[in-house]
Tab-separated table of C-alpha atoms in Angstrom:
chain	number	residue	atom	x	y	z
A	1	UNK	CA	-9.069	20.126	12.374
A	2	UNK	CA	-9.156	24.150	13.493
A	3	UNK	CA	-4.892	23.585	14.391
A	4	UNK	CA	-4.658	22.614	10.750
A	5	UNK	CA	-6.573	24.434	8.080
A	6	UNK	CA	-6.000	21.960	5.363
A	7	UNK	CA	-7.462	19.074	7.199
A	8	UNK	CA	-11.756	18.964	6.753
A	9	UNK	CA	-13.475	15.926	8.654
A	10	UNK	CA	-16.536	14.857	7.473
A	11	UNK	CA	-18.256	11.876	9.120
A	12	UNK	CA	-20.095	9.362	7.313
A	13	UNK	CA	-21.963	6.552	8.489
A	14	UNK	CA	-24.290	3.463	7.286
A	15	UNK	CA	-26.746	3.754	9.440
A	16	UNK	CA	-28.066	6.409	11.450
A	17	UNK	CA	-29.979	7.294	14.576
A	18	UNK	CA	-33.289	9.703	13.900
A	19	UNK	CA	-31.134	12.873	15.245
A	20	UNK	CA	-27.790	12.461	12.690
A	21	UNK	CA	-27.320	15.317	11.026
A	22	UNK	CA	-24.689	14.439	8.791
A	23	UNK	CA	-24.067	12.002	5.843
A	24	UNK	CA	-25.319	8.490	5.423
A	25	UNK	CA	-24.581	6.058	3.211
A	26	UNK	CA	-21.094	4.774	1.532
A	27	UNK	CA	-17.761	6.340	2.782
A	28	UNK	CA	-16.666	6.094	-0.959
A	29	UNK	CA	-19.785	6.655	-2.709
A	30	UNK	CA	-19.484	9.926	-0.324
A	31	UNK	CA	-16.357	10.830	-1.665
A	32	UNK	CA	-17.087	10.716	-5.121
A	33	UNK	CA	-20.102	12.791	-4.289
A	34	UNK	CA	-18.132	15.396	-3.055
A	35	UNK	CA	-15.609	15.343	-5.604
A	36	UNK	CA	-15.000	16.088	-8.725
A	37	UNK	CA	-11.499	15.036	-9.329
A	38	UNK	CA	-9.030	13.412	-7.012
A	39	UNK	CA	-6.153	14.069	-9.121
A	40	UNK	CA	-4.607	16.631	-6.712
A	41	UNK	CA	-5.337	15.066	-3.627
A	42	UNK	CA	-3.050	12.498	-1.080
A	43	UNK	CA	-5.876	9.927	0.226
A	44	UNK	CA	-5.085	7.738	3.239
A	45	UNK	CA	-7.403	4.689	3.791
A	46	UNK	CA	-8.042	2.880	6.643
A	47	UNK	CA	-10.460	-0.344	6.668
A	48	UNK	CA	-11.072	-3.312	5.490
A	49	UNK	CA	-8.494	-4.685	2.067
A	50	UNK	CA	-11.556	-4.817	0.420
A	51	UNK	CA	-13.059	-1.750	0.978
A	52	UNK	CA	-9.519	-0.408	0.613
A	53	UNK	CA	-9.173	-2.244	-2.621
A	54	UNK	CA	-12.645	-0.671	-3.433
A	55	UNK	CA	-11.077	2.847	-3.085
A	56	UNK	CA	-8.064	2.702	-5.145
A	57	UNK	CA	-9.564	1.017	-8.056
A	58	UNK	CA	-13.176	3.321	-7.875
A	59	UNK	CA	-10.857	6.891	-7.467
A	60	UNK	CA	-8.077	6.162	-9.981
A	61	UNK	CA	-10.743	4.525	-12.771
A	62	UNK	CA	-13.490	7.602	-11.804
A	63	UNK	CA	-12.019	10.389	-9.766
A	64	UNK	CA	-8.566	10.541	-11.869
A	65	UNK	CA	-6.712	9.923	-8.160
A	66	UNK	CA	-2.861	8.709	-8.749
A	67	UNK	CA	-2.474	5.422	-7.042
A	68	UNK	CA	0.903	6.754	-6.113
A	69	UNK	CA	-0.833	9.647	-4.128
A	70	UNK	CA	-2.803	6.764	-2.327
A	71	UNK	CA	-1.512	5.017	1.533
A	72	UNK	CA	-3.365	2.211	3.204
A	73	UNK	CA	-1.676	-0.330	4.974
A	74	UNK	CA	-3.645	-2.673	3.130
A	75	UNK	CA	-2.149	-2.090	0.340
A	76	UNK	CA	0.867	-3.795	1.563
A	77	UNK	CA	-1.217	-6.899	1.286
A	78	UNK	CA	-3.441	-6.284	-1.823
């Protein structure tokens, strides 16, 4: 992420030891948190179809993301 400014990295997980000291919880719920509006943005997904599935239909029905602006690999399949 410092080689390229554009790129933030923030780590989310389900469950976490006593010293985490980052997010917990849902990887999308997290990103709706943190945003506003997806409109601008290019998302790539990796995961599960149905958590990819979970994604495209929760940020283009909430979060105003363009499903054309969206890349999984799943979605090849979904």
């Amino acid at each position: 992420a410092q080689k390229y400014a554009n790129v933030h990295f923030v780590p989310v997980v389900e469950e976490a030891p006593a010293d985490w000291q980052g997010k917990v919880g849902n990887v999308l719920q997290a990103v709706s948190d943190d945003f506003e509006s997806l409109e601008n943005y290019d998302i790539y997904i990796a995961g599960r179809f149905e958590m990819a599935g979970a994604a495209r239909e929760q940020f283009t029905q909430n979060k105003k993301a363009k499903s054309e602006r969206m890349f999984a690999d799943a979605y090849a399949f979904i």
